[in-house]
Coordinates of C-alpha atoms and ligand atoms in Angstrom, one line a residue:
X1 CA -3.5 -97.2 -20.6
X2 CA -6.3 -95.1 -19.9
X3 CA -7.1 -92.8 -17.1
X4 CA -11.2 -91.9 -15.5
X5 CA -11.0 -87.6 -15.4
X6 CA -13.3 -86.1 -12.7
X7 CA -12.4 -82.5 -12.7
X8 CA -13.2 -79.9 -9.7
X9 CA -15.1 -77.7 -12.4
X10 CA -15.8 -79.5 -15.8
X11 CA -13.8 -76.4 -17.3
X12 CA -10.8 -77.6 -16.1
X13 CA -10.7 -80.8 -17.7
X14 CA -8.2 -79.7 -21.1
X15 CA -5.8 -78.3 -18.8
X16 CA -5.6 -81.5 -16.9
X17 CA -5.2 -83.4 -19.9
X18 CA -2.5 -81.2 -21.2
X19 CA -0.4 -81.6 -18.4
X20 CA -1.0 -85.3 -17.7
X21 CA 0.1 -85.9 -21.3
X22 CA 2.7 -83.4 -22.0
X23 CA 4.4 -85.9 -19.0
X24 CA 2.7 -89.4 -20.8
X25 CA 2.0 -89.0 -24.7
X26 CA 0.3 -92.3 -24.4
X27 CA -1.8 -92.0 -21.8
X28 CA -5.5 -91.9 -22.6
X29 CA -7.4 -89.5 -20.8
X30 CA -11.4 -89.7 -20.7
X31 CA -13.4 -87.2 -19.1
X32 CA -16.3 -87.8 -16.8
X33 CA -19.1 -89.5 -16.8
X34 CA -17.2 -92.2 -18.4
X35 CA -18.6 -93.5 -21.9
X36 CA -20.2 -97.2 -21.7
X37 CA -17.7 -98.4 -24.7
X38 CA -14.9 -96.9 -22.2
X39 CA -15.3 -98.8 -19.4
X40 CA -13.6 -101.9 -20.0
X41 CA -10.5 -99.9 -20.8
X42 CA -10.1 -97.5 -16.9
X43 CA -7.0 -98.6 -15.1
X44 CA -7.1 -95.3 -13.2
X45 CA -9.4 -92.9 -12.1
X46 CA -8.3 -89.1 -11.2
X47 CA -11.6 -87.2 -9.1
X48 CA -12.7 -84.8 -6.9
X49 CA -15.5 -85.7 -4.9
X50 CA -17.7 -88.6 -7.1
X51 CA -20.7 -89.4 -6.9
X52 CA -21.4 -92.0 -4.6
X53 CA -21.5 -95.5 -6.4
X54 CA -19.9 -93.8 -9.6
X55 CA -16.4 -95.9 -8.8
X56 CA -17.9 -99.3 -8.9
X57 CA -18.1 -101.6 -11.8
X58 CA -14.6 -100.9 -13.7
X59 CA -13.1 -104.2 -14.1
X60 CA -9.5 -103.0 -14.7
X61 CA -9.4 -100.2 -12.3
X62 CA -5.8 -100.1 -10.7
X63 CA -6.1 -97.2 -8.6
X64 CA -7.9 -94.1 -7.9
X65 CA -6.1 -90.7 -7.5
X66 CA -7.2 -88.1 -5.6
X67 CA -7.6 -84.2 -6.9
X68 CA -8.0 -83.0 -3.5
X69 CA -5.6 -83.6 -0.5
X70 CA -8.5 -84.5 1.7
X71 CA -10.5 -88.2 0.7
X72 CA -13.1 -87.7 2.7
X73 CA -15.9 -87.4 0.4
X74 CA -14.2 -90.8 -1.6
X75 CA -14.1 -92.6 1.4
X76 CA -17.3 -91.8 2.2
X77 CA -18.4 -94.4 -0.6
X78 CA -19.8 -97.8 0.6
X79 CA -19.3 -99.6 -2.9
X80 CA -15.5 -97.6 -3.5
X81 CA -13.3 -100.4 -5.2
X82 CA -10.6 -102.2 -2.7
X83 CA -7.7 -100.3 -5.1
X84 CA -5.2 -98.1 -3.8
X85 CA -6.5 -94.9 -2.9
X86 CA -3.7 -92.1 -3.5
X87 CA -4.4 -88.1 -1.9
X88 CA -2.8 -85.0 -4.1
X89 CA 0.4 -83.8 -2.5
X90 CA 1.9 -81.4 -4.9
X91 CA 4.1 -78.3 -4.0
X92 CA 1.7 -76.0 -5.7
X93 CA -1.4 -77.2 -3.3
X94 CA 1.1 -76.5 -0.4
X95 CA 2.2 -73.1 -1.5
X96 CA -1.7 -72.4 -1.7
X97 CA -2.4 -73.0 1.7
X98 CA 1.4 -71.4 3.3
X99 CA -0.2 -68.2 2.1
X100 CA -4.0 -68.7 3.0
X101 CA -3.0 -69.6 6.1
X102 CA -0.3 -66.7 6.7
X103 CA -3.0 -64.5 5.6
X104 CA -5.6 -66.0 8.0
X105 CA -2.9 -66.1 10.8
X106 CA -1.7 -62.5 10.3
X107 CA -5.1 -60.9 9.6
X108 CA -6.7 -61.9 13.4
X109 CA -2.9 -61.1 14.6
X110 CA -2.9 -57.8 12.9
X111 CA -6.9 -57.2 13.8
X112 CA -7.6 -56.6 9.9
X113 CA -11.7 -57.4 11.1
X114 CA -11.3 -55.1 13.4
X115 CA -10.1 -52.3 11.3
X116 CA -12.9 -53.2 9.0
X117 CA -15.5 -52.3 11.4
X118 CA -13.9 -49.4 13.0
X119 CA -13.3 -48.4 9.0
X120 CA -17.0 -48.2 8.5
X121 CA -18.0 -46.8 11.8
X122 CA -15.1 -44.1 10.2
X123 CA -13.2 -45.1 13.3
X124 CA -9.6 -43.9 12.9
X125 CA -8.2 -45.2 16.2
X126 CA -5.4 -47.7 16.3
X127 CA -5.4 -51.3 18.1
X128 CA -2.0 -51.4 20.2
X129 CA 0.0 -54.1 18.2
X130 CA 0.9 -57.1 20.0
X131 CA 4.5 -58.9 19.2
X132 CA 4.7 -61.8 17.4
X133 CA 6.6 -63.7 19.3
X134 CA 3.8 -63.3 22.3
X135 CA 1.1 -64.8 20.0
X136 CA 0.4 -68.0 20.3
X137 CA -0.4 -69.8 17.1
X138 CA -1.5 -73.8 17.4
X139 CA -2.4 -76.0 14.2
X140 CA -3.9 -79.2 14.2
X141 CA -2.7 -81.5 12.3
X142 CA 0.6 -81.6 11.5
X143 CA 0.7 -83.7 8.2
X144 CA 1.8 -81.9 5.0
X145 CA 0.3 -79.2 5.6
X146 CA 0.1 -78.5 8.4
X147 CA 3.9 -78.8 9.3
X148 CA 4.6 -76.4 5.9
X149 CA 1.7 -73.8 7.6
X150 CA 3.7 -73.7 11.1
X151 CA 7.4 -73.6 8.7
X152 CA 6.4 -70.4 7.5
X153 CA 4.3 -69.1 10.2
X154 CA 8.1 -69.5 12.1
X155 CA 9.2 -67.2 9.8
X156 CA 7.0 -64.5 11.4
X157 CA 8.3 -65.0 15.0
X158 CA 4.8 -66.5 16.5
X159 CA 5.0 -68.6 19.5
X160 CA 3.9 -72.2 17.8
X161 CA 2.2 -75.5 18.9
X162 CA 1.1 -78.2 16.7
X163 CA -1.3 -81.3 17.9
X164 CA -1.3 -84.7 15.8
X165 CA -2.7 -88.0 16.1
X166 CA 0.6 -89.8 16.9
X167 CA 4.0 -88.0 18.6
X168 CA 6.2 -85.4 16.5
X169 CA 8.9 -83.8 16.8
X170 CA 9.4 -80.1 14.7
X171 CA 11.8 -78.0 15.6
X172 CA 10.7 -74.8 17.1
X173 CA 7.1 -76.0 17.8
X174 CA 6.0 -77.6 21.0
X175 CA 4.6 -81.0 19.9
X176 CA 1.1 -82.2 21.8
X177 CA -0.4 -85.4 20.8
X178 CA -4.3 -87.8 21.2
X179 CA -7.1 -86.9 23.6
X180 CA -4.2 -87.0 26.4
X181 CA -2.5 -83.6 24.6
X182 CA -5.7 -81.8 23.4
X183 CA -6.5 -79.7 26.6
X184 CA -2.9 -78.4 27.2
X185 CA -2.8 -78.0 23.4
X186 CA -5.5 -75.7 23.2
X187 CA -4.6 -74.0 26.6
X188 CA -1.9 -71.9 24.9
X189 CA -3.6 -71.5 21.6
X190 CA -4.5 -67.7 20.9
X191 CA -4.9 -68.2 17.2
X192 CA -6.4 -72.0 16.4
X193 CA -5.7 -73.3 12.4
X194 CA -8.2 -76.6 11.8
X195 CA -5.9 -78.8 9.4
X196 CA -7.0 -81.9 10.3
X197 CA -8.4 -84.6 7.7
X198 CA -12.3 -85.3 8.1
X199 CA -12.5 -88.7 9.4
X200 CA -14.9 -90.2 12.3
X201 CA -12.4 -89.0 15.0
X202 CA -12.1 -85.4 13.9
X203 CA -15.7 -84.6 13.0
X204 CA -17.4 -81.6 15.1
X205 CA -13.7 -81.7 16.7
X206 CA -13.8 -77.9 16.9
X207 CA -16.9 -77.5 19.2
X208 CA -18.4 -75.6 21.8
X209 CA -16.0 -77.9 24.7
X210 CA -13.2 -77.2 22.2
X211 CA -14.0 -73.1 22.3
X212 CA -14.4 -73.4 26.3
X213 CA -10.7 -74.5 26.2
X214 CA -8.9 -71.5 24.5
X215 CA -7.9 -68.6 25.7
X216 CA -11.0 -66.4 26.2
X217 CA -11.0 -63.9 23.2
X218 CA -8.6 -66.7 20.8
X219 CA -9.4 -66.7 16.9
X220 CA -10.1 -69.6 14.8
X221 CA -9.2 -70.8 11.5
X222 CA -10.7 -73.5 9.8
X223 CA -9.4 -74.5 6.5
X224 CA -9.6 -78.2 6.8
X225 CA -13.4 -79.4 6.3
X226 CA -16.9 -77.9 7.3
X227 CA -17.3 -81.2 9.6
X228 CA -14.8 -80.4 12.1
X229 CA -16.8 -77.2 12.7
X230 CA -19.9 -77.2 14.8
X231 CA -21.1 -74.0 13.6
X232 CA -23.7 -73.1 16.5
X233 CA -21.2 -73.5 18.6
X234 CA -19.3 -71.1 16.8
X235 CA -21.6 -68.9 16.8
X236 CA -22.3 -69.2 21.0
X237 CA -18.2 -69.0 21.1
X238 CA -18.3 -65.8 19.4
X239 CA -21.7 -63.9 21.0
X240 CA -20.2 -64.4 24.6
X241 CA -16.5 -63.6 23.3
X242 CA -15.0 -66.6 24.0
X243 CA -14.1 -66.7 20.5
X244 CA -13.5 -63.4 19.2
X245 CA -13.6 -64.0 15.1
X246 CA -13.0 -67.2 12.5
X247 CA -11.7 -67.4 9.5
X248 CA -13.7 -70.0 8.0
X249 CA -12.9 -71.4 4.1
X250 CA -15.0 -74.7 4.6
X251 CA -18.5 -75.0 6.1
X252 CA -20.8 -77.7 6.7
X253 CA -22.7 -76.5 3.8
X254 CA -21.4 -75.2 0.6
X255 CA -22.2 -73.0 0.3
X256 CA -24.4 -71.9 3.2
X257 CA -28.0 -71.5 3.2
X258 CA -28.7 -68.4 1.4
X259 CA -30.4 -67.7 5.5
X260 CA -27.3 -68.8 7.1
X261 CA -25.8 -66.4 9.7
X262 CA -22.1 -67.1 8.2
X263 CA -23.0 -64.6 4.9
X264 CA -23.4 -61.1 7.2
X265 CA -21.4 -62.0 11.2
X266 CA -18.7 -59.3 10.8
X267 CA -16.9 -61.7 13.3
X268 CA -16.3 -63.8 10.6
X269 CA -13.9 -64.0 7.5
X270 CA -15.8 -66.4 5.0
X271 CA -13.9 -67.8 1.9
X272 CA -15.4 -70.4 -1.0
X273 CA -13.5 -72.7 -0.1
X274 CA -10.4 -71.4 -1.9
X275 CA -7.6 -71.9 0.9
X276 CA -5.7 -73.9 -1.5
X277 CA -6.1 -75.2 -5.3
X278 CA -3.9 -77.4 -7.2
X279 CA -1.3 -76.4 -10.0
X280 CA -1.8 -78.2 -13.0
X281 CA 1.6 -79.2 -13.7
X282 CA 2.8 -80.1 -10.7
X283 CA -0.4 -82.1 -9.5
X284 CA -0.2 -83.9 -12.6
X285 CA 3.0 -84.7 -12.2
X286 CA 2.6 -86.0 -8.6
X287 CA -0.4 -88.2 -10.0
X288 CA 1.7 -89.6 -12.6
X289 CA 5.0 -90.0 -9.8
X290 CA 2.6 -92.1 -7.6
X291 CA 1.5 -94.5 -10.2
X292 CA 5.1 -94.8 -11.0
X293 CA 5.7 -95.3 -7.4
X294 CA 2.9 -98.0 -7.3
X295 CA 3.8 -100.0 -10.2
X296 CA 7.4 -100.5 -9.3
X297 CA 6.3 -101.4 -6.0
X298 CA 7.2 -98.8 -4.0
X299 CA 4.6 -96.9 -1.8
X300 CA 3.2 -93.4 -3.0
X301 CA 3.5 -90.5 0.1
X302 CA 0.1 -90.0 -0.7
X303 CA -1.3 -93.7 -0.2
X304 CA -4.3 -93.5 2.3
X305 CA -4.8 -95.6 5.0
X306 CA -8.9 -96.7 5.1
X307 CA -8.7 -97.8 8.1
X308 CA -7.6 -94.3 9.7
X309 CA -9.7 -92.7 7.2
X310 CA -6.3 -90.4 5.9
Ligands
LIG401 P1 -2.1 -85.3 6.2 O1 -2.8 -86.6 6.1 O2 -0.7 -85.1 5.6 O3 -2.0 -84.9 7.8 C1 -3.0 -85.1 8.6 C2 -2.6 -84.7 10.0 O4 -3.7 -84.8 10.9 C3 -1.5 -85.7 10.6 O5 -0.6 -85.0 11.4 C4 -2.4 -86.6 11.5 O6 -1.7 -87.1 12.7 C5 -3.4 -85.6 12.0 N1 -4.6 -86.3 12.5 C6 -5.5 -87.1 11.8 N2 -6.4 -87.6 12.6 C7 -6.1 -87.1 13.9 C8 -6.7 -87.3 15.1 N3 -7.8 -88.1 15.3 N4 -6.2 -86.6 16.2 C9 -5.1 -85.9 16.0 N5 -4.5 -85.7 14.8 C10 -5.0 -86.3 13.8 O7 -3.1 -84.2 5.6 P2 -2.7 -82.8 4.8 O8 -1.9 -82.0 5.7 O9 -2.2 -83.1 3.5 O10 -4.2 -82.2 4.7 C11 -5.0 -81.9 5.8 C12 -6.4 -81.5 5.4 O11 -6.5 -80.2 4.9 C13 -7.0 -82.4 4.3 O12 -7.5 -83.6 4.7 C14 -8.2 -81.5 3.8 O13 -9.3 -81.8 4.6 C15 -7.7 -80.1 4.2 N6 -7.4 -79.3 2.9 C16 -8.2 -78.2 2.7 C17 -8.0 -77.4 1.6 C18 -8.8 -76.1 1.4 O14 -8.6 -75.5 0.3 N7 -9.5 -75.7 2.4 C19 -6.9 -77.7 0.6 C20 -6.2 -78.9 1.0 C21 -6.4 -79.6 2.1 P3 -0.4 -88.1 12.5 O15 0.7 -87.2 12.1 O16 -0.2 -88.7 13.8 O17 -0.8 -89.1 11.4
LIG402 C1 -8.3 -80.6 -0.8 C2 -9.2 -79.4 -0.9 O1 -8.6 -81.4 0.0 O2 -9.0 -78.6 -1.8 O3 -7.3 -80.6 -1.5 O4 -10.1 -79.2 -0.1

C-alpha cells in the first residue's frame, strides 16, 4: 500500500514518515513530486496545499488526506479526483490553536498593543482593566475548533457567543446561526475570532459592513484564512476606530507584499501563519484512523462535504 507525501515544508517529510510507519510498518511512503515508476502504485495521497492539477491521473488513488484542517486550497482544484477527501483533526492541531487563540483573545483584552506603544513612547501609565466576565468574546464558526477556542476561553470568565452555519447548542455560549443570526451576533461581539473554513459563502465575510456592525472600538482576530478578510476594509475599520486592533495569522497574501501596510500598523498583531501546526504523531495517527474508518466503512469525522466546500 503506498501513500503520495506532500509536506508543509519539504524538511518535514522524515518525520512524517517516521510516524506514519512506526503506526504501519508496511506502508510505503513516497515523497513529493511522485516518481513516474510510482504512480501506478498511490492508493493515498497526504498534502498540504498541491499544485493545481498535481492530483489527477493516479489510477489507484483511494483517498486524499488532508495536512491542514482547512481544504480550501484542495478544493480549489478543477481536475481533484472524485475520492474521499479527509481534513486533519488531530488533538495536537487543536491544542495549537486553544492557545493562539487564548493568546490573541487575552492580548486585545489585556491591551498588550497598547502597552507596546505607550512602552516606546516610555509611557508608564496603566489602562484600567476591564473584568472578564464583561468582555464579550464571539467566534465564528463553531466546528472543531472553534467550539475547543470558546471551551477554554470559558475558562477565563469572558462573556461568549458563537455563530455557525446550522443551529448549536454549547453550554455557556449564546448560539447565533445563517445570515438571519449574523447582525445580533456581531452586535455583542467586543472581541471577534474568524474560524470559519474558506468556502464561497465565507469569503470577504469579515468586511467593512461586517466592522460597521461591532461594537465601535471591538478587536478582531482572524486565524481562519486571508479570504475572509477584506484587508482595506480593515484598514478603514481601524483609521476611524471602529476597529481598534487585529490579530491577523492569515492574510490574503503570504506573505504580504514587502509594500503592504500589514508589516509596520502598530494596530495590528501579524503572525506567519503559525496559529496552529500539527503534531506528528498524533496527525499521523488520525490520518491512518480515518483510512481505517474508511475501509471498514465507517465515516471519518474529518470527511468533507464538496458540496459545502468543508
Ligand atoms: P470545521 O469544519 O470543524 O468547522 C467549521 C465551522 O464553520 C462549522 O461550525 C460551520 O457551521 C461553520 N461554517 C461554515 N460555513 C459557514 C457559513 N457559511 N456560515 C456560518 N458558519 C459556517 O472546521 P475547523 O474548526 O476544524 O477549522 C476551521 C478553519 O480554521 C479551517 O477551515 C482553517 O481555515 C482554519 N485553520 C487555521 C489554522 C491556522 O494556523 N491559522 C490552523 C487550522 C485551521 P456548521 O457547524 O453549521 O457546519
Ligand atoms: C490548517 C492550517 O488549515 O494550518 O490546518 O491553516
Amino acid at each position: 500500500m503506498a501513500l503520495l507525501l506532500k509536506a508543509e515544508e519539504a524538511e518535514d517529510f522524515p518525520q512524517w514518515r517516521a510516524a506514519l510507519q512506526a503506526l504501519d510498518p508496511a506502508l510505503e511512503i513516497i515523497d513529493w513530486p511522485c516518481p513516474a515508476d510510482a504512480r501506478q502504485r498511490i492508493e493515498y495521497a497526504l498534502v498540504w496545499q498541491p499544485p493545481r492539477g498535481e492530483l489527477a491521473g493516479y489510477a489507484k488513488l483511494r483517498a486524499i488526506f488532508s495536512i491542514g484542517a482547512g481544504v480550501d486550497a484542495i478544493l480549489a482544484d478543477p481536475t481533484l479526483p472524485d475520492v474521499p477527501l479527509v481534513r486533519m483533526i488531530e488533538p495536537g492541531l487543536t491544542r495549537g490553536m486553544n492557545e493562539f487563540v487564548s493568546l490573541a483573545v487575552l492580548g486585545h483584552h489585556r491591551f498588550m498593543l497598547q502597552y507596546a506603544a505607550r512602552r516606546r513612547a516610555r509611557d508608564w501609565s496603566p489602562i484600567q482593566q476591564i473584568d472578564a466576565s464583561q468582555r464579550r468574546v464571539g467566534v465564528l464558526g463553531l466546528g472543531q475548533l472553534g467550539r475547543a477556542a470558546l471551551a477554554q476561553l470559558a475558562t477565563f470568565g469572558f462573556a461568549l457567543r458563537g455563530w455557525s452555519r446550522s443551529p448549536r447548542r454549547i453550554d455557556g455560549v449564546e448560539c447565533f446561526h445563517g445570515e438571519a443570526g449574523f447582525d445580533d451576533f456581531l452586535a455583542g461581539c467586543d472581541i471577534l475570532v474568524c474560524l470559519l473554513p474558506l468556502t464561497d459563502d465565507t469569503r470577504g465575510i469579515l468586511d467593512a459592513r461586517c466592522f460597521a456592525r461591532l461594537p465601535h472600538g471591538a478587536c478582531v482576530v482572524n486565524v481562519g484564512r486571508g479570504g475572509h478578510l477584506v484587508e482595506e476594509d480593515l484598514r478603514a475599520a481601524l483609521d476611524s476606530g471602529q476597529i481598534a486592533e487585529a490579530t491577523l495569522d492569515v492574510c490574503q497574501s503570504e506573505p504580504p507584499a514587502a509594500d503592504s501596510w500589514l508589516w509596520d500598523d502598530p494596530r495590528v498583531l501579524l503572525t506567519p501563519h503559525i496559529a496552529s501546526m500539527i503534531i506528528f504523531d498524533s496527525a499521523a495517527a488520525a490520518v491512518l484512523e480515518a483510512r481505517r474508518q474508511w475501509l471498514a466503512g465507517e465515516r471519518p469525522a474529518g470527511l468533507v462535504d464538496r458540496r459545502r466546500g468543508y
